[in-house]
Amino acid sequence: MTKQYKSEALAAAHEAAQGLAEAGVISKSTMRIFDEKCLTPIQPMTPQEIRALRQREHASQAVFARYLNVTAGLVSQWERGEKRPRGTSLKLLSLVAKNGLGAIA
């Protein structure tokens, strides 16, 4: 999955830092600071936002779930507010919100 950066300059700085981290020059804790400063934060989504996003993409819960690699039941729980998307699911939802369902197809 591609990373979303706040700017091109921060993308270059982060990628350079990542190379240094892989070489063992930068510690993991320093790399976490670079992540916080450079990467676009992922905002939580409300049940209404998730439903509106799915409807905007003209997808049933089952089809939407298939794209996100989750169950239709979980999408239903998100839309009812029983559970909240986290981690990879939230990142994929953010990408769909920004670029459409085709971005993760």
CSV table of N, CA and C in Angstrom, one decimal, residues 11-92:
chain,number,residue,atom,x,y,z
A,11,ALA,N,7.7,13.8,1.8
A,11,ALA,CA,7.9,12.4,1.2
A,11,ALA,C,9.3,12.1,1.0
A,12,ALA,N,10.1,13.1,0.4
A,12,ALA,CA,11.5,12.8,0.2
A,12,ALA,C,12.3,12.6,1.5
A,13,ALA,N,11.9,13.5,2.5
A,13,ALA,CA,12.6,13.4,3.8
A,13,ALA,C,12.3,12.0,4.5
A,14,HIS,N,11.0,11.6,4.4
A,14,HIS,CA,10.6,10.3,5.0
A,14,HIS,C,11.3,9.2,4.3
A,15,GLU,N,11.3,9.2,3.0
A,15,GLU,CA,11.9,8.1,2.3
A,15,GLU,C,13.4,8.0,2.5
A,16,ALA,N,14.1,9.1,2.7
A,16,ALA,CA,15.5,9.1,3.0
A,16,ALA,C,15.7,8.5,4.4
A,17,ALA,N,14.9,9.0,5.4
A,17,ALA,CA,15.0,8.5,6.7
A,17,ALA,C,14.7,7.0,6.8
A,18,GLN,N,13.8,6.5,6.0
A,18,GLN,CA,13.4,5.1,5.9
A,18,GLN,C,14.6,4.3,5.4
A,19,GLY,N,15.3,4.8,4.4
A,19,GLY,CA,16.5,4.1,4.0
A,19,GLY,C,17.6,4.1,5.0
A,20,LEU,N,17.8,5.2,5.8
A,20,LEU,CA,18.7,5.2,6.9
A,20,LEU,C,18.3,4.2,8.0
A,21,ALA,N,17.0,4.1,8.2
A,21,ALA,CA,16.6,3.1,9.3
A,21,ALA,C,16.8,1.7,8.8
A,22,GLU,N,16.6,1.4,7.5
A,22,GLU,CA,16.9,0.1,7.0
A,22,GLU,C,18.4,-0.3,7.1
A,23,ALA,N,19.2,0.8,7.0
A,23,ALA,CA,20.7,0.6,7.1
A,23,ALA,C,21.1,0.5,8.6
A,24,GLY,N,20.2,0.8,9.5
A,24,GLY,CA,20.6,0.7,10.9
A,24,GLY,C,21.1,2.0,11.5
A,25,VAL,N,21.1,3.1,10.7
A,25,VAL,CA,21.6,4.4,11.1
A,25,VAL,C,20.6,5.1,12.0
A,26,ILE,N,19.3,5.0,11.8
A,26,ILE,CA,18.3,5.6,12.5
A,26,ILE,C,17.5,4.6,13.4
A,27,SER,N,17.2,4.9,14.6
A,27,SER,CA,16.5,4.0,15.5
A,27,SER,C,15.1,3.9,15.1
A,28,LYS,N,14.4,2.9,15.6
A,28,LYS,CA,13.0,2.7,15.4
A,28,LYS,C,12.2,3.9,16.0
A,29,SER,N,12.6,4.3,17.2
A,29,SER,CA,11.9,5.4,17.8
A,29,SER,C,12.0,6.7,17.0
A,30,THR,N,13.2,7.0,16.4
A,30,THR,CA,13.4,8.1,15.6
A,30,THR,C,12.5,8.0,14.3
A,31,MET,N,12.4,6.8,13.8
A,31,MET,CA,11.6,6.6,12.6
A,31,MET,C,10.1,6.8,12.9
A,32,ARG,N,9.7,6.5,14.1
A,32,ARG,CA,8.3,6.7,14.5
A,32,ARG,C,8.0,8.2,14.5
A,33,ILE,N,9.0,9.0,14.9
A,33,ILE,CA,8.8,10.5,14.9
A,33,ILE,C,8.7,11.0,13.4
A,34,PHE,N,9.5,10.4,12.5
A,34,PHE,CA,9.4,10.8,11.1
A,34,PHE,C,8.0,10.4,10.6
A,35,ASP,N,7.5,9.3,11.0
A,35,ASP,CA,6.2,8.8,10.5
A,35,ASP,C,5.1,9.8,10.9
A,36,GLU,N,5.2,10.2,12.2
A,36,GLU,CA,4.2,11.2,12.7
A,36,GLU,C,4.2,12.5,12.0
A,37,LYS,N,5.5,13.0,11.7
A,37,LYS,CA,5.6,14.3,11.1
A,37,LYS,C,5.3,14.3,9.6
A,38,CYS,N,5.6,13.2,8.9
A,38,CYS,CA,5.5,13.2,7.4
A,38,CYS,C,4.3,12.6,6.8
A,39,LEU,N,3.8,11.5,7.5
A,39,LEU,CA,2.6,10.8,6.9
A,39,LEU,C,1.3,11.5,7.2
A,40,THR,N,0.4,11.5,6.3
A,40,THR,CA,-0.9,12.0,6.5
A,40,THR,C,-1.7,11.2,7.6
A,41,PRO,N,-2.2,11.9,8.6
A,41,PRO,CA,-2.9,11.1,9.6
A,41,PRO,C,-4.2,10.6,9.0
A,42,ILE,N,-4.6,9.4,9.5
A,42,ILE,CA,-5.9,8.8,9.1
A,42,ILE,C,-6.9,9.1,10.2
A,43,GLN,N,-8.0,9.8,9.8
A,43,GLN,CA,-9.0,10.2,10.7
A,43,GLN,C,-10.1,9.1,10.9
A,44,PRO,N,-10.6,8.9,12.1
A,44,PRO,CA,-11.7,8.0,12.2
A,44,PRO,C,-12.9,8.4,11.4
A,45,MET,N,-13.7,7.4,11.1
A,45,MET,CA,-14.9,7.7,10.3
A,45,MET,C,-16.1,7.3,11.1
A,46,THR,N,-17.2,8.1,11.0
A,46,THR,CA,-18.4,7.8,11.7
A,46,THR,C,-19.2,6.8,10.9
A,47,PRO,N,-20.2,6.1,11.5
A,47,PRO,CA,-21.0,5.1,10.8
A,47,PRO,C,-21.7,5.8,9.6
A,48,GLN,N,-22.2,7.0,9.8
A,48,GLN,CA,-22.8,7.7,8.7
A,48,GLN,C,-21.9,8.0,7.5
A,49,GLU,N,-20.6,8.3,7.8
A,49,GLU,CA,-19.7,8.6,6.7
A,49,GLU,C,-19.3,7.3,6.0
A,50,ILE,N,-19.3,6.2,6.7
A,50,ILE,CA,-19.0,4.9,6.0
A,50,ILE,C,-20.1,4.5,5.1
A,51,ARG,N,-21.4,4.6,5.6
A,51,ARG,CA,-22.5,4.3,4.8
A,51,ARG,C,-22.6,5.2,3.6
A,52,ALA,N,-22.4,6.5,3.8
A,52,ALA,CA,-22.4,7.5,2.6
A,52,ALA,C,-21.3,7.1,1.6
A,53,LEU,N,-20.2,6.7,2.1
A,53,LEU,CA,-19.1,6.4,1.2
A,53,LEU,C,-19.4,5.2,0.4
A,54,ARG,N,-20.0,4.1,1.0
A,54,ARG,CA,-20.4,2.9,0.3
A,54,ARG,C,-21.5,3.3,-0.7
A,55,GLN,N,-22.4,4.1,-0.4
A,55,GLN,CA,-23.5,4.4,-1.3
A,55,GLN,C,-23.0,5.3,-2.4
A,56,ARG,N,-22.0,6.2,-2.1
A,56,ARG,CA,-21.4,7.0,-3.2
A,56,ARG,C,-20.8,6.1,-4.2
A,57,GLU,N,-20.2,5.0,-3.8
A,57,GLU,CA,-19.5,4.1,-4.7
A,57,GLU,C,-20.5,3.1,-5.3
A,58,HIS,N,-21.8,3.2,-5.0
A,58,HIS,CA,-22.8,2.3,-5.6
A,58,HIS,C,-22.5,0.8,-5.4
A,59,ALA,N,-22.1,0.5,-4.1
A,59,ALA,CA,-21.8,-0.9,-3.8
A,59,ALA,C,-22.6,-1.4,-2.6
A,60,SER,N,-23.0,-2.6,-2.7
A,60,SER,CA,-23.7,-3.3,-1.6
A,60,SER,C,-22.7,-3.5,-0.5
A,61,GLN,N,-23.2,-3.8,0.7
A,61,GLN,CA,-22.3,-4.1,1.8
A,61,GLN,C,-21.4,-5.3,1.4
A,62,ALA,N,-22.0,-6.3,0.8
A,62,ALA,CA,-21.2,-7.5,0.4
A,62,ALA,C,-20.0,-7.1,-0.5
A,63,VAL,N,-20.3,-6.3,-1.6
A,63,VAL,CA,-19.3,-5.9,-2.5
A,63,VAL,C,-18.3,-5.0,-1.9
A,64,PHE,N,-18.7,-4.1,-1.1
A,64,PHE,CA,-17.8,-3.2,-0.4
A,64,PHE,C,-16.9,-4.0,0.5
A,65,ALA,N,-17.5,-4.9,1.2
A,65,ALA,CA,-16.7,-5.8,2.1
A,65,ALA,C,-15.6,-6.5,1.4
A,66,ARG,N,-16.0,-7.0,0.2
A,66,ARG,CA,-15.0,-7.8,-0.6
A,66,ARG,C,-13.8,-7.0,-1.0
A,67,TYR,N,-14.1,-5.7,-1.4
A,67,TYR,CA,-13.0,-4.8,-1.7
A,67,TYR,C,-12.0,-4.6,-0.5
A,68,LEU,N,-12.7,-4.5,0.7
A,68,LEU,CA,-11.9,-4.1,1.9
A,68,LEU,C,-11.3,-5.4,2.6
A,69,ASN,N,-11.6,-6.6,2.0
A,69,ASN,CA,-11.2,-7.8,2.6
A,69,ASN,C,-11.7,-8.0,4.0
A,70,VAL,N,-12.9,-7.7,4.2
A,70,VAL,CA,-13.6,-8.0,5.5
A,70,VAL,C,-15.0,-8.6,5.2
A,71,THR,N,-15.7,-9.0,6.2
A,71,THR,CA,-17.0,-9.6,6.0
A,71,THR,C,-18.1,-8.5,5.8
A,72,ALA,N,-19.2,-8.9,5.1
A,72,ALA,CA,-20.3,-8.0,5.0
A,72,ALA,C,-20.9,-7.7,6.4
A,73,GLY,N,-20.9,-8.7,7.3
A,73,GLY,CA,-21.3,-8.4,8.6
A,73,GLY,C,-20.6,-7.3,9.3
A,74,LEU,N,-19.3,-7.3,9.1
A,74,LEU,CA,-18.4,-6.3,9.7
A,74,LEU,C,-18.8,-4.9,9.2
A,75,VAL,N,-19.0,-4.8,7.8
A,75,VAL,CA,-19.4,-3.5,7.2
A,75,VAL,C,-20.7,-3.1,7.9
A,76,SER,N,-21.6,-4.0,8.0
A,76,SER,CA,-22.9,-3.7,8.6
A,76,SER,C,-22.7,-3.2,10.1
A,77,GLN,N,-21.8,-3.8,10.8
A,77,GLN,CA,-21.5,-3.4,12.2
A,77,GLN,C,-20.9,-2.0,12.2
A,78,TRP,N,-20.1,-1.7,11.2
A,78,TRP,CA,-19.5,-0.3,11.1
A,78,TRP,C,-20.6,0.7,10.9
A,79,GLU,N,-21.5,0.4,10.0
A,79,GLU,CA,-22.5,1.3,9.6
A,79,GLU,C,-23.6,1.5,10.7
A,80,ARG,N,-23.7,0.5,11.6
A,80,ARG,CA,-24.6,0.7,12.7
A,80,ARG,C,-23.9,1.2,13.9
A,81,GLY,N,-22.6,1.4,13.9
A,81,GLY,CA,-21.9,2.0,15.0
A,81,GLY,C,-21.5,1.0,16.1
A,82,GLU,N,-21.7,-0.3,15.8
A,82,GLU,CA,-21.4,-1.4,16.8
A,82,GLU,C,-19.9,-1.6,16.9
A,83,LYS,N,-19.2,-1.4,15.8
A,83,LYS,CA,-17.7,-1.5,15.8
A,83,LYS,C,-17.2,-0.4,14.9
A,84,ARG,N,-15.9,-0.1,15.1
A,84,ARG,CA,-15.2,1.0,14.4
A,84,ARG,C,-14.1,0.4,13.6
A,85,PRO,N,-13.9,0.8,12.3
A,85,PRO,CA,-12.8,0.3,11.5
A,85,PRO,C,-11.5,0.8,12.1
A,86,ARG,N,-10.5,0.0,12.1
A,86,ARG,CA,-9.1,0.3,12.6
A,86,ARG,C,-8.1,-0.2,11.6
A,87,GLY,N,-6.9,0.3,11.8
A,87,GLY,CA,-5.7,-0.3,11.1
A,87,GLY,C,-5.9,-0.2,9.6
A,88,THR,N,-5.6,-1.3,9.0
A,88,THR,CA,-5.7,-1.4,7.5
A,88,THR,C,-7.0,-1.1,6.9
A,89,SER,N,-8.1,-1.5,7.6
A,89,SER,CA,-9.4,-1.2,7.1
A,89,SER,C,-9.7,0.3,7.1
A,90,LEU,N,-9.3,1.0,8.1
A,90,LEU,CA,-9.5,2.4,8.2
A,90,LEU,C,-8.6,3.1,7.1
A,91,LYS,N,-7.4,2.6,6.8
A,91,LYS,CA,-6.6,3.2,5.8
A,91,LYS,C,-7.2,3.0,4.4
A,92,LEU,N,-7.8,1.8,4.2
A,92,LEU,CA,-8.4,1.5,2.9
A,92,LEU,C,-9.7,2.3,2.7
